[in-house]
């Protein structure tokens, strides 16, 4: 700085000059900068440690291992996996299993939770008390313990494969799983699949059209009668047109005893059943409480107003109470869905090949790429959770009170 | 602003630590000596190899190896902290420095030495993978197992050998894999699977835990080689040597006839080989950072290789596994130690 230039001070001409460190804004800025430096340094330090330690143990960082062939097998994954497929595919198979188990459990937990939650509010003391007992027992014991109990119940209660219980519809039940008939890949079944998709699209379109007509004050469609007819007839018609006749167009494999075990058909593993059972019962207890509190939070006056208008109990619940309760239920419900998805990683304890069990098991063990595998698993769970939250937020926004 | 100085000190500390960069890397041997305790990764519970008793005291074949290392360093076999690890977690624990040494019936493989970042020292047990079935099934050979459901532990070499075996013989099977050995055994015992596969030593040990041990038989086929070895983290030559030579020392002591009972007597011998081994002559022990009487301390605490074997796995134990391949090289086995000189 050249001599003779005026020194700039704060608060010129208005009272005594304040030094820059006396200025609250400048001080806040300095503290923030220091904190930022500290946080960044922490990350740099951790990163450098990782690099040094990896180098010291001669481990090379990278995701190239995902394309390499793995030499282990996975039973009962939705995405088929055999020894010789890549590690990446193994992770995909695990992810597919996590998704299947979580989605199934979410549907069951929600249905059960709504029923139990409403039951807790019942005027019938027996129903209300039973629902309370259900909630308290399931909510207050560790999930891992419940999973182990269910798994052992499933294994112990069922007979071996040679004494399988034959259920109606060609189903076989034993301690290796629940076996059922399954379609064999054929032009007929492909046509059924295509027909089903078309029918679904058609039904959604009809529902939207019907809703618009209702808003416009015109008569709505009797969807409950039309939808099932479309969903059944369209696929069958497609199969008939493709194969020329329905007889023999839809081949099916039936489960039967072959050697040690039941072969053919499709299998629901006992591990899957125990996991879905454990997860959905545990989470349903929490959902029941959310539903109960949501319904109770709707002011009593709303029901009374409904009665004053001459509505019956059914319409009051359907048109007045539930829409208002949903606004309170959806946000905490999202949290439960996220918990359930993450809790599904306890599958490792009962031998269900989910993402963590496959990833942290054979994939990590045989490649040694611990950091990569674990961060990949974390990213997948994070992505799944964010997606769930996004969908639920969208639903929440639709349900939220529209203020005009 | 009372918090300001604290916050400032913390900030400075973090910055200083970051500037300092990588952590000071003293050798593992020095760290163990400074800590006054060896941290040994062990099996969470496998009869004969490593199990805690009802008082929390660990015993077993692998545990005695940890005790031998502790005796070599401290002259006291009990300065060991055991960290029970499942097969799935063991290498991660070693990589991250949670344990100093992994002695946990772990198979030495090439991947273990390269990708996993471990260094296997010396083999302490030669094992092979086998199959166990219920006698009632009427199966006499592993080649009759087409279509079977097989219980196996996740993340082990057993899982891989199993896939290889069935692929090589063009047979079909369904693996049911569990995270821990205990769960695997429990599932087989609950008839979830037709077959249980593991290393043959583990099959014999786990059979003791089953509801009806006598109804289970081990099939004659051995489908793999499973050499168990103690492993250390890669990159510390001195620590590698210490663990490796404790193993060799145990075998050499058996070959030289040094036992827990006669070690003091042998020390007074004028045989030059014995005098060298037992630290009377030369400075072999201090050469790798141990007291000169390292081998005396080891044998006094746990005995020689043969004594450890007999006590935990052999005739004096519940397992009664014959020495077989684990006998000394001059008695028809594979156990061989390079000369201590």
XYZ file of C-alpha atoms in Angstrom:
745
model
C 0.000 0.000 0.000
C 1.368 3.400 -0.961
C 1.902 5.929 1.743
C -0.446 8.847 1.875
C -3.596 6.965 0.848
C -6.374 7.249 3.383
C -6.846 4.198 5.546
C -10.339 2.823 5.188
C -12.218 2.359 8.419
C -15.654 1.023 9.201
C -18.420 3.358 10.330
C -16.745 6.455 8.838
C -17.937 9.663 10.365
C -20.578 7.984 12.449
C -19.113 7.606 15.885
C -15.753 6.023 16.698
C -14.189 3.676 14.090
C -14.644 -0.044 14.835
C -11.808 -2.458 14.032
C -12.710 -5.117 11.435
C -12.706 -7.871 14.045
C -15.305 -5.977 15.974
C -17.735 -6.184 13.073
C -20.241 -9.026 13.763
C -20.684 -9.784 10.067
C -16.942 -10.123 9.500
C -16.556 -12.242 12.642
C -19.318 -14.598 11.575
C -17.679 -14.936 8.195
C -14.353 -15.857 9.816
C -15.931 -18.491 12.038
C -17.719 -20.004 9.111
C -14.536 -20.060 7.059
C -12.640 -21.729 9.937
C -15.340 -24.355 10.332
C -15.360 -25.022 6.601
C -11.575 -25.436 6.637
C -11.825 -27.809 9.602
C -14.470 -29.968 7.928
C -12.616 -30.059 4.608
C -9.351 -30.893 6.412
C -11.080 -33.757 8.175
C -12.170 -35.222 4.848
C -8.746 -34.662 3.285
C -7.124 -36.344 6.280
C -9.483 -39.347 6.105
C -8.979 -39.590 2.350
C -5.215 -39.521 2.696
C -5.403 -42.216 5.356
C -7.447 -44.405 3.052
C -4.996 -43.966 0.186
C -1.970 -44.615 2.407
C -3.479 -47.671 4.032
C -4.671 -49.128 0.755
C -1.218 -48.657 -0.715
C 0.376 -50.195 2.370
C -1.798 -53.307 2.031
C -1.261 -53.444 -1.744
C -4.935 -53.167 -2.608
C -5.827 -51.434 -5.841
C -8.923 -49.260 -5.869
C -11.377 -49.734 -8.694
C -14.645 -51.238 -9.901
C -13.154 -53.509 -12.562
C -13.965 -56.548 -10.394
C -17.674 -56.119 -11.154
C -17.193 -57.562 -14.647
C -15.163 -60.563 -13.497
C -16.725 -64.012 -13.211
C -17.725 -65.209 -9.736
C -17.507 -68.847 -8.695
C -20.393 -69.300 -6.278
C -24.120 -69.958 -6.702
C -27.248 -68.216 -5.456
C -30.532 -70.035 -4.829
C -33.931 -68.533 -5.390
C -33.069 -65.138 -6.818
C -35.503 -63.384 -9.116
C -32.619 -62.528 -11.425
C -31.108 -65.957 -12.175
C -27.480 -66.365 -11.145
C -25.086 -69.274 -11.748
C -21.405 -69.725 -10.990
C -19.512 -68.126 -13.879
C -21.715 -65.001 -14.038
C -20.101 -61.688 -13.086
C -19.822 -60.172 -9.590
C -21.886 -57.246 -10.879
C -24.709 -59.637 -11.742
C -24.408 -61.217 -8.285
C -24.996 -57.792 -6.734
C -27.939 -57.248 -9.097
C -29.406 -60.609 -8.051
C -29.051 -59.603 -4.394
C -30.620 -56.225 -5.107
C -33.527 -57.912 -6.907
C -34.117 -60.078 -3.833
C -33.985 -57.087 -1.468
C -36.514 -55.299 -3.663
C -38.863 -58.305 -3.911
C -38.848 -58.963 -0.163
C -39.235 -55.264 0.734
C -42.079 -54.560 -1.683
C -43.993 -57.679 -0.634
C -43.509 -56.820 3.031
C -44.547 -53.174 2.471
C -47.848 -54.233 0.899
C -48.613 -56.754 3.660
C -47.483 -54.427 6.475
C -49.646 -51.585 5.168
C -52.751 -53.755 4.875
C -52.208 -55.343 8.311
C -51.330 -52.001 9.880
C -54.532 -50.348 8.654
C -56.669 -53.207 9.937
C -54.962 -53.336 13.360
C -54.906 -49.540 13.679
C -58.645 -49.280 13.058
C -59.221 -52.294 15.341
C -57.521 -50.447 18.206
C -60.234 -47.800 17.937
C -63.030 -50.355 17.994
C -65.797 -50.057 20.578
C -65.560 -53.818 21.091
C -63.183 -54.212 24.057
C -61.943 -57.644 22.980
C -60.987 -56.406 19.510
C -59.385 -53.211 20.842
C -57.401 -55.025 23.558
C -56.199 -57.749 21.188
C -55.015 -55.098 18.753
C -53.176 -53.295 21.587
C -51.488 -56.517 22.657
C -50.463 -57.195 19.044
C -48.923 -53.739 18.723
C -47.111 -53.782 22.059
C -45.601 -57.254 21.661
C -44.399 -56.775 18.109
C -43.198 -53.212 18.608
C -41.207 -53.923 21.753
C -39.152 -56.979 20.829
C -36.056 -56.851 18.604
C -36.700 -57.524 14.931
C -33.704 -59.855 14.636
C -35.169 -62.051 17.364
C -38.554 -62.092 15.637
C -36.947 -63.105 12.338
C -35.099 -66.000 13.992
C -38.295 -67.122 15.715
C -40.278 -67.064 12.463
C -37.528 -68.872 10.615
C -37.354 -71.638 13.182
C -41.149 -71.879 13.348
C -41.288 -72.238 9.558
C -38.564 -74.911 9.584
C -39.777 -76.841 12.610
C -43.500 -76.826 11.896
C -43.251 -78.208 8.381
C -42.472 -81.774 7.278
C -39.565 -82.874 5.072
C -39.838 -83.047 1.269
C -40.923 -86.689 1.224
C -43.885 -85.954 3.493
C -44.906 -82.746 1.676
C -48.347 -81.406 2.475
C -50.442 -81.295 -0.723
C -52.557 -78.148 -0.865
C -55.395 -77.443 -3.279
C -54.381 -76.064 -6.666
C -51.371 -78.350 -7.032
C -49.402 -76.555 -4.303
C -46.880 -78.514 -2.205
C -45.655 -77.330 1.184
C -42.613 -78.635 3.095
C -39.651 -77.290 5.045
C -37.776 -76.523 1.787
C -40.454 -74.088 0.677
C -43.861 -73.610 -0.887
C -44.021 -75.056 -4.412
C -46.564 -74.116 -7.045
C -47.215 -74.560 -10.754
C -45.469 -72.152 -13.108
C -45.957 -71.275 -16.766
C -43.476 -72.633 -19.302
C -42.160 -70.059 -21.762
C -44.344 -70.320 -24.917
C -46.007 -68.032 -27.519
C -49.307 -68.469 -25.708
C -47.977 -67.196 -22.384
C -46.113 -64.333 -24.087
C -49.420 -63.251 -25.604
C -51.035 -63.442 -22.165
C -48.304 -61.187 -20.761
C -48.726 -58.641 -23.546
C -52.508 -58.811 -23.179
C -52.286 -58.237 -19.440
C -50.108 -55.137 -19.893
C -52.512 -53.720 -22.504
C -55.500 -54.443 -20.247
C -53.813 -52.676 -17.319
C -53.135 -49.615 -19.472
C -56.732 -49.662 -20.676
C -58.070 -49.871 -17.110
C -55.962 -46.924 -15.958
C -57.161 -44.890 -18.925
C -60.798 -45.794 -18.225
C -60.398 -44.855 -14.553
C -58.999 -41.435 -15.496
C -61.796 -40.867 -18.009
C -64.398 -41.936 -15.480
C -62.978 -39.571 -12.859
C -63.159 -36.686 -15.342
C -66.777 -37.488 -16.151
C -67.567 -37.508 -12.441
C -65.962 -34.073 -12.001
C -67.999 -32.780 -14.894
C -71.141 -34.023 -13.211
C -71.823 -36.840 -15.691
C -72.457 -40.484 -14.775
C -69.256 -42.387 -13.866
C -68.446 -45.858 -15.241
C -69.132 -48.973 -13.189
C -65.399 -49.714 -13.025
C -65.688 -52.573 -10.535
C -67.518 -54.577 -13.176
C -65.607 -53.472 -16.258
C -62.003 -53.762 -14.949
C -62.012 -57.496 -14.019
C -63.701 -58.385 -17.296
C -61.071 -56.496 -19.309
C -58.194 -57.937 -17.229
C -59.338 -61.540 -17.735
C -60.761 -61.526 -21.250
C -58.104 -59.528 -23.063
C -55.113 -61.796 -22.150
C -57.126 -64.957 -22.910
C -58.258 -63.564 -26.243
C -54.652 -62.686 -27.079
C -53.514 -66.251 -26.289
C -56.352 -67.728 -28.338
C -55.554 -65.542 -31.329
C -51.824 -66.403 -31.162
C -52.062 -70.160 -30.640
C -55.302 -70.833 -32.523
C -56.826 -72.633 -29.560
C -56.630 -72.412 -25.777
C -56.044 -76.168 -25.298
C -52.291 -76.749 -24.886
C -51.488 -73.089 -25.601
C -50.600 -72.413 -21.972
C -48.244 -75.190 -20.784
C -47.477 -75.356 -17.044
C -44.885 -77.256 -14.961
C -46.213 -78.826 -11.794
C -44.083 -79.420 -8.695
C -43.316 -83.094 -8.009
C -40.927 -85.138 -5.895
C -37.704 -85.764 -7.835
C -34.809 -87.472 -6.068
C -34.050 -85.569 -2.857
C -36.449 -82.709 -3.331
C -39.456 -81.303 -5.045
C -38.583 -80.166 -8.556
C -40.414 -78.268 -11.297
C -42.823 -75.410 -10.784
C -41.916 -72.329 -8.780
C -40.544 -72.211 -5.218
C -41.077 -69.753 -2.397
C -38.085 -70.278 -0.073
C -38.703 -70.621 3.683
C -36.093 -67.882 4.161
C -38.178 -65.541 2.013
C -41.380 -66.429 3.847
C -39.761 -65.924 7.265
C -38.213 -62.602 6.218
C -41.419 -61.185 4.721
C -43.456 -62.444 7.678
C -41.058 -60.947 10.239
C -40.648 -57.608 8.458
C -44.342 -57.101 7.727
C -45.581 -58.051 11.217
C -42.974 -55.855 12.919
C -43.620 -52.845 10.688
C -47.403 -53.337 10.761
C -47.330 -52.644 14.523
C -45.784 -49.226 13.891
C -48.123 -48.512 10.971
C -51.103 -49.444 13.185
C -50.072 -46.750 15.663
C -49.644 -44.212 12.867
C -53.081 -45.035 11.501
C -54.678 -44.874 14.958
C -53.139 -41.492 15.737
C -54.059 -40.200 12.282
C -57.700 -41.181 12.654
C -57.887 -39.840 16.203
C -56.417 -36.530 15.093
C -59.409 -35.819 12.845
C -61.628 -33.507 14.935
C -64.784 -35.075 16.312
C -66.804 -32.252 14.788
C -66.084 -33.587 11.322
C -67.870 -36.856 12.039
C -70.708 -35.016 13.699
C -71.033 -32.735 10.715
C -71.220 -35.778 8.473
C -73.981 -37.264 10.579
C -75.848 -33.957 10.562
C -75.745 -34.116 6.753
C -77.382 -37.520 6.963
C -74.375 -39.577 5.820
C -74.009 -43.190 7.018
C -70.980 -44.427 8.991
C -69.382 -45.957 5.863
C -69.433 -42.802 3.724
C -68.340 -40.728 6.756
C -65.247 -42.896 7.122
C -64.552 -43.079 3.382
C -65.307 -39.486 2.380
C -64.560 -37.455 5.500
C -62.321 -39.162 8.066
C -59.862 -41.141 5.914
C -58.985 -38.338 3.457
C -58.168 -36.067 6.381
C -56.362 -38.778 8.338
C -54.243 -39.669 5.290
C -52.634 -36.231 5.364
C -51.313 -37.031 8.819
C -50.523 -40.663 8.057
C -48.476 -40.394 4.873
C -45.356 -38.581 6.146
C -44.654 -41.000 9.058
C -45.657 -43.914 6.795
C -42.808 -42.932 4.467
C -40.423 -43.292 7.402
C -41.732 -46.800 8.119
C -41.329 -47.869 4.486
C -37.734 -46.622 4.524
C -37.086 -48.478 7.791
C -38.557 -51.675 6.429
C -36.384 -51.535 3.317
C -33.261 -50.998 5.383
C -34.279 -53.638 7.967
C -34.501 -56.184 5.161
C -30.698 -56.389 5.389
C -31.211 -58.518 8.533
C -31.925 -61.273 5.982
C -28.280 -62.218 6.380
C -29.157 -63.883 9.707
C -31.642 -66.305 8.165
C -29.805 -67.132 4.966
C -31.911 -65.152 2.487
C -29.616 -63.956 -0.324
C -30.325 -60.212 -0.189
C -28.024 -57.393 -1.290
C -26.004 -57.215 1.953
C -25.735 -60.970 2.318
C -24.356 -61.343 -1.228
C -22.367 -58.099 -1.310
C -20.668 -58.215 2.076
C -20.462 -62.011 1.804
C -18.967 -63.757 -1.213
C -18.441 -60.641 -3.361
C -16.405 -58.793 -0.750
C -14.640 -61.932 0.482
C -13.488 -63.093 -2.925
C -12.490 -59.736 -4.374
C -11.152 -58.004 -1.260
C -12.607 -54.700 -2.533
C -14.206 -53.826 0.805
C -14.444 -50.059 0.295
C -15.929 -50.340 -3.173
C -18.446 -53.044 -2.270
C -19.612 -51.341 0.919
C -19.921 -47.918 -0.696
C -21.824 -49.473 -3.600
C -24.263 -51.113 -1.184
C -24.688 -47.818 0.658
C -25.332 -45.959 -2.598
C -27.946 -48.513 -3.654
C -29.787 -48.240 -0.324
C -29.550 -44.454 -0.467
C -30.954 -44.418 -4.006
C -33.757 -46.771 -3.016
C -34.652 -44.670 0.034
C -34.588 -41.402 -1.917
C -36.817 -42.925 -4.595
C -39.292 -44.150 -1.961
C -39.289 -40.738 -0.282
C -39.833 -39.043 -3.656
C -42.846 -41.224 -4.479
C -44.344 -40.778 -1.015
C -43.799 -37.005 -1.124
C -45.565 -36.884 -4.454
C -48.501 -38.819 -2.977
C -48.422 -36.591 0.077
C -48.559 -33.458 -2.091
C -51.598 -34.863 -3.904
C -53.333 -35.607 -0.628
C -52.392 -32.390 1.124
C -55.052 -29.819 1.916
C -55.543 -27.725 -1.204
C -55.925 -24.193 0.131
C -57.779 -21.849 -2.103
C -17.944 -16.021 24.087
C -16.646 -18.816 26.228
C -16.876 -21.346 23.444
C -14.622 -19.449 21.110
C -11.256 -20.579 22.551
C -12.407 -24.206 22.645
C -13.653 -24.065 19.106
C -10.454 -22.401 17.970
C -8.309 -25.024 19.699
C -10.312 -27.797 18.081
C -9.994 -26.217 14.670
C -6.243 -25.851 15.079
C -5.980 -29.442 16.221
C -7.825 -30.741 13.197
C -5.785 -28.625 10.806
C -2.565 -29.766 12.445
C -3.652 -33.376 12.179
C -4.535 -32.906 8.513
C -1.240 -31.216 7.782
C 0.536 -34.067 9.500
C -1.025 -36.354 6.918
C -0.849 -40.112 7.188
C -0.752 -41.649 10.674
C 2.678 -42.517 12.006
C 3.199 -46.135 11.019
C 5.174 -47.907 13.712
C 5.641 -51.629 13.095
C 2.938 -53.954 14.415
C 5.438 -55.629 16.779
C 6.229 -52.263 18.380
C 2.551 -51.416 18.617
C 1.814 -54.736 20.325
C 4.674 -54.259 22.785
C 3.554 -50.706 23.550
C -0.051 -51.804 24.000
C 1.068 -54.698 26.215
C -1.486 -56.941 24.488
C -1.836 -58.957 21.285
C -5.174 -58.637 19.423
C -5.969 -61.936 17.810
C -8.824 -62.538 15.365
C -10.407 -65.853 16.281
C -13.342 -68.113 15.448
C -16.513 -67.150 17.364
C -16.884 -70.783 18.390
C -15.560 -73.915 16.705
C -14.904 -76.871 18.970
C -11.206 -77.751 18.997
C -10.077 -74.585 17.201
C -11.363 -71.659 19.219
C -14.169 -71.473 21.777
C -14.668 -69.350 24.881
C -15.731 -71.394 27.929
C -18.382 -70.344 30.453
C -15.842 -68.139 32.243
C -14.861 -66.362 29.019
C -11.504 -68.135 28.811
C -10.583 -69.096 25.258
C -9.221 -72.528 24.385
C -8.437 -74.381 21.168
C -5.844 -75.125 18.545
C -5.902 -71.660 16.949
C -6.141 -70.014 20.346
C -2.949 -71.806 21.404
C -1.227 -70.241 18.374
C -2.237 -66.792 19.620
C -1.013 -67.734 23.093
C 2.286 -68.905 21.605
C 2.779 -65.526 19.866
C 1.980 -63.734 23.109
C 4.444 -65.953 25.008
C 7.152 -65.256 22.417
C 6.716 -61.483 22.769
C 5.879 -61.042 26.460
C 6.963 -64.341 28.036
C 3.297 -64.606 29.103
C 0.703 -66.523 27.030
C -2.294 -64.680 28.435
C -1.677 -61.166 27.136
C -4.113 -61.727 24.288
C -7.415 -60.099 23.456
C -9.580 -62.334 21.254
C -11.864 -60.771 18.661
C -14.427 -63.349 17.489
C -14.962 -62.986 13.736
C -17.318 -64.673 11.263
C -15.845 -65.864 7.975
C -17.520 -62.880 6.324
C -15.822 -60.261 8.504
C -12.383 -61.709 9.079
C -10.409 -60.110 6.230
C -12.027 -56.711 6.730
C -10.968 -56.814 10.387
C -7.416 -57.607 9.306
C -7.345 -54.926 6.576
C -8.575 -52.197 8.878
C -6.072 -52.993 11.623
C -8.726 -54.045 14.128
C -6.663 -57.184 14.769
C -2.892 -57.833 14.678
C -3.076 -61.398 13.487
C -5.793 -63.697 12.145
C -5.591 -67.273 13.437
C -9.020 -68.602 12.558
C -8.961 -71.826 10.501
C -8.544 -69.613 7.434
C -7.577 -71.193 4.122
C -4.461 -69.862 2.424
C -5.367 -68.930 -1.168
C -3.667 -66.880 -3.849
C -6.476 -64.296 -3.760
C -5.959 -64.028 -0.010
C -2.334 -63.092 -0.615
C -3.050 -60.696 -3.482
C -6.481 -59.026 -3.632
C -7.424 -59.258 0.033
C -4.215 -57.652 1.260
C -3.321 -60.396 3.728
C -0.028 -62.268 4.043
C -0.324 -65.886 5.091
C 2.577 -66.956 7.273
C 2.940 -70.700 7.807
C 0.420 -73.545 7.562
C -0.718 -74.861 10.944
C -3.309 -77.402 9.774
C -3.862 -79.276 6.501
C -7.559 -79.811 5.942
C -9.898 -80.857 3.127
C -13.517 -80.062 2.376
C -16.062 -82.861 2.712
C -19.837 -83.485 2.818
C -21.988 -84.608 5.719
C -25.391 -86.264 5.213
C -27.920 -88.088 7.364
C -27.236 -91.831 7.178
C -30.956 -92.463 6.621
C -30.658 -90.883 3.157
C -28.695 -93.925 1.983
C -26.136 -91.844 0.061
C -22.666 -93.423 -0.148
C -20.797 -90.963 -2.368
C -20.746 -87.249 -3.125
C -21.411 -88.152 -6.760
C -24.938 -89.215 -5.773
C -25.820 -85.717 -4.549
C -27.448 -84.464 -7.772
C -30.400 -82.196 -6.929
C -29.561 -81.888 -3.229
C -29.993 -78.756 -1.103
C -26.702 -77.988 0.617
C -26.080 -75.834 3.710
C -22.834 -73.869 3.501
C -21.317 -70.842 5.203
C -21.259 -67.603 3.193
C -18.007 -66.027 2.116
C -15.858 -69.135 2.647
C -13.705 -71.105 0.224
C -16.212 -73.922 0.924
C -18.888 -71.977 -0.963
C -16.567 -71.701 -3.989
C -15.314 -75.319 -3.945
C -18.911 -76.481 -3.736
C -19.827 -74.570 -6.915
C -16.673 -75.871 -8.643
C -17.351 -79.490 -7.656
C -20.924 -79.533 -8.937
C -19.976 -77.649 -12.099
C -17.106 -80.044 -12.815
C -19.366 -83.077 -12.367
C -22.260 -81.478 -14.291
C -24.599 -81.969 -11.347
C -27.303 -79.688 -10.012
C -27.654 -78.437 -6.431
C -29.187 -75.623 -4.398
C -26.931 -73.812 -1.933
C -28.515 -72.440 1.249
C -25.905 -70.050 2.604
C -25.746 -68.481 6.082
C -23.611 -65.718 7.556
C -22.249 -67.727 10.486
C -21.226 -71.315 11.120
C -23.700 -71.659 14.000
C -26.667 -70.732 11.772
C -25.475 -73.082 9.034
C -25.296 -76.025 11.427
C -28.643 -75.166 13.000
C -30.355 -75.076 9.583
C -28.885 -78.463 8.594
C -29.903 -79.874 11.948
C -33.454 -78.588 11.384
C -33.502 -80.559 8.086
C -33.480 -77.424 5.955
C -30.805 -79.098 3.801
C -29.943 -82.639 2.768
C -26.219 -81.988 2.991
C -23.864 -79.887 5.123
C -20.469 -79.043 3.678
C -17.408 -77.596 5.396
C -13.793 -78.480 6.110
C -13.659 -82.024 7.458
C -12.250 -80.849 10.808
C -15.234 -78.508 11.173
C -17.674 -81.279 10.194
C -16.369 -83.462 13.027
C -16.423 -80.534 15.467
C -19.899 -79.300 14.507
C -21.347 -82.819 14.615
C -20.887 -82.710 18.391
C -23.424 -79.858 18.512
C -26.145 -81.640 16.561
C -29.323 -83.103 18.055
C -28.318 -86.631 17.186
C -24.605 -86.712 16.215
C -24.584 -90.426 15.438
C -27.150 -90.182 12.627
C -24.836 -88.032 10.497
C -22.047 -89.473 8.371
C -19.195 -87.862 6.441
C -18.962 -88.948 2.789
C -15.575 -90.279 1.643
C -14.890 -87.662 -1.078
C -12.530 -84.798 -0.272
C -13.216 -82.041 -2.783
C -10.491 -79.498 -1.996
C -7.270 -78.727 -0.204
C -7.728 -76.360 2.726
C -4.395 -75.382 4.216
C -5.111 -73.249 7.311
C -2.541 -70.564 8.000
C -2.148 -67.581 10.296
C -2.424 -64.309 8.380
C -1.086 -60.799 8.988
C -1.627 -57.504 7.184
C 0.550 -57.095 4.103
C 3.532 -54.782 4.241
C 5.145 -55.390 7.648
C 8.037 -57.793 7.092
C 9.156 -57.914 10.712
C 5.703 -58.823 12.074
C 5.261 -61.384 9.286
C 8.532 -63.022 10.352
C 7.563 -63.081 14.034
C 4.233 -64.850 13.383
C 5.755 -67.178 10.816
C 8.677 -68.243 13.025
C 6.460 -68.833 16.044
C 4.694 -71.397 13.833
C 7.964 -72.920 12.611
C 9.335 -72.883 16.169
C 6.441 -75.048 17.396
C 7.054 -77.633 14.677
C 10.849 -77.534 15.102
C 10.432 -78.026 18.848
C 8.381 -81.178 18.258
C 10.939 -82.523 15.837
C 13.776 -81.813 18.292
C 11.833 -83.528 21.081
C 11.436 -80.351 23.165
C 8.264 -80.605 25.262
C 6.542 -78.572 27.924
C 7.880 -81.028 30.501
C 11.530 -81.155 29.433
C 12.203 -77.668 28.081
C 14.333 -76.587 31.104
C 16.306 -79.809 30.927
C 16.924 -79.434 27.176
C 18.131 -75.898 27.774
C 20.999 -77.244 29.843
C 21.964 -79.671 27.047
C 25.256 -79.277 25.225
C 23.712 -80.182 21.853
C 24.601 -77.151 19.661
C 21.286 -77.247 17.765
C 19.249 -77.216 20.992
C 21.425 -74.465 22.456
C 20.803 -72.340 19.343
C 17.056 -72.955 19.308
C 16.609 -72.294 23.000
C 18.596 -69.070 22.913
C 21.555 -70.219 24.972
C 23.952 -69.557 22.076
C 23.624 -66.861 19.425
C 21.127 -64.033 19.061
C 18.453 -65.537 16.831
C 15.534 -64.191 18.897
C 16.706 -60.612 19.075
C 17.223 -60.792 15.305
C 13.469 -60.514 14.818
C 12.787 -58.274 17.790
C 11.941 -60.972 20.347
C 13.672 -61.983 23.561
C 16.437 -64.523 22.914
C 14.605 -67.242 24.854
C 11.441 -66.845 22.679
C 11.092 -70.548 21.943
C 11.611 -71.496 25.604
C 8.768 -69.151 26.547
C 6.509 -70.604 23.856
C 7.054 -74.260 24.714
C 6.861 -73.594 28.446
C 3.459 -71.942 27.944
C 1.726 -74.081 25.328
C 4.032 -77.026 24.504
C 5.239 -77.995 21.010
C 3.113 -78.487 17.867
C 2.320 -82.113 18.653
C 1.253 -81.275 22.213
C -1.057 -78.497 20.988
C -2.535 -80.878 18.418
C -3.164 -83.749 20.802
C -4.647 -81.496 23.480
C -7.157 -79.767 21.169
C -7.827 -82.023 18.186
C -6.167 -85.390 18.719
C -6.594 -88.388 20.983
C -6.792 -86.304 24.184
C -9.703 -84.253 22.850
C -13.367 -84.878 22.035
C -12.684 -84.566 18.314
C -10.133 -87.383 18.005
C -8.927 -86.330 14.526
C -5.986 -88.554 13.508
C -2.701 -86.668 12.845
C -2.607 -87.851 9.197
C -1.195 -85.093 6.972
C -0.555 -82.989 10.048
C 2.138 -85.311 11.328
C 5.818 -84.355 11.047
C 7.432 -84.809 7.633
C 9.582 -87.673 8.919
C 6.519 -89.479 10.260
C 4.527 -89.494 7.034
C 2.957 -86.030 7.365
C 3.502 -82.607 5.803
C 4.657 -80.558 8.818
C 8.126 -79.240 8.096
C 10.023 -76.301 9.561
C 13.113 -74.673 8.000
C 16.207 -74.890 10.223
C 16.461 -72.455 13.119
C 20.010 -71.190 12.628
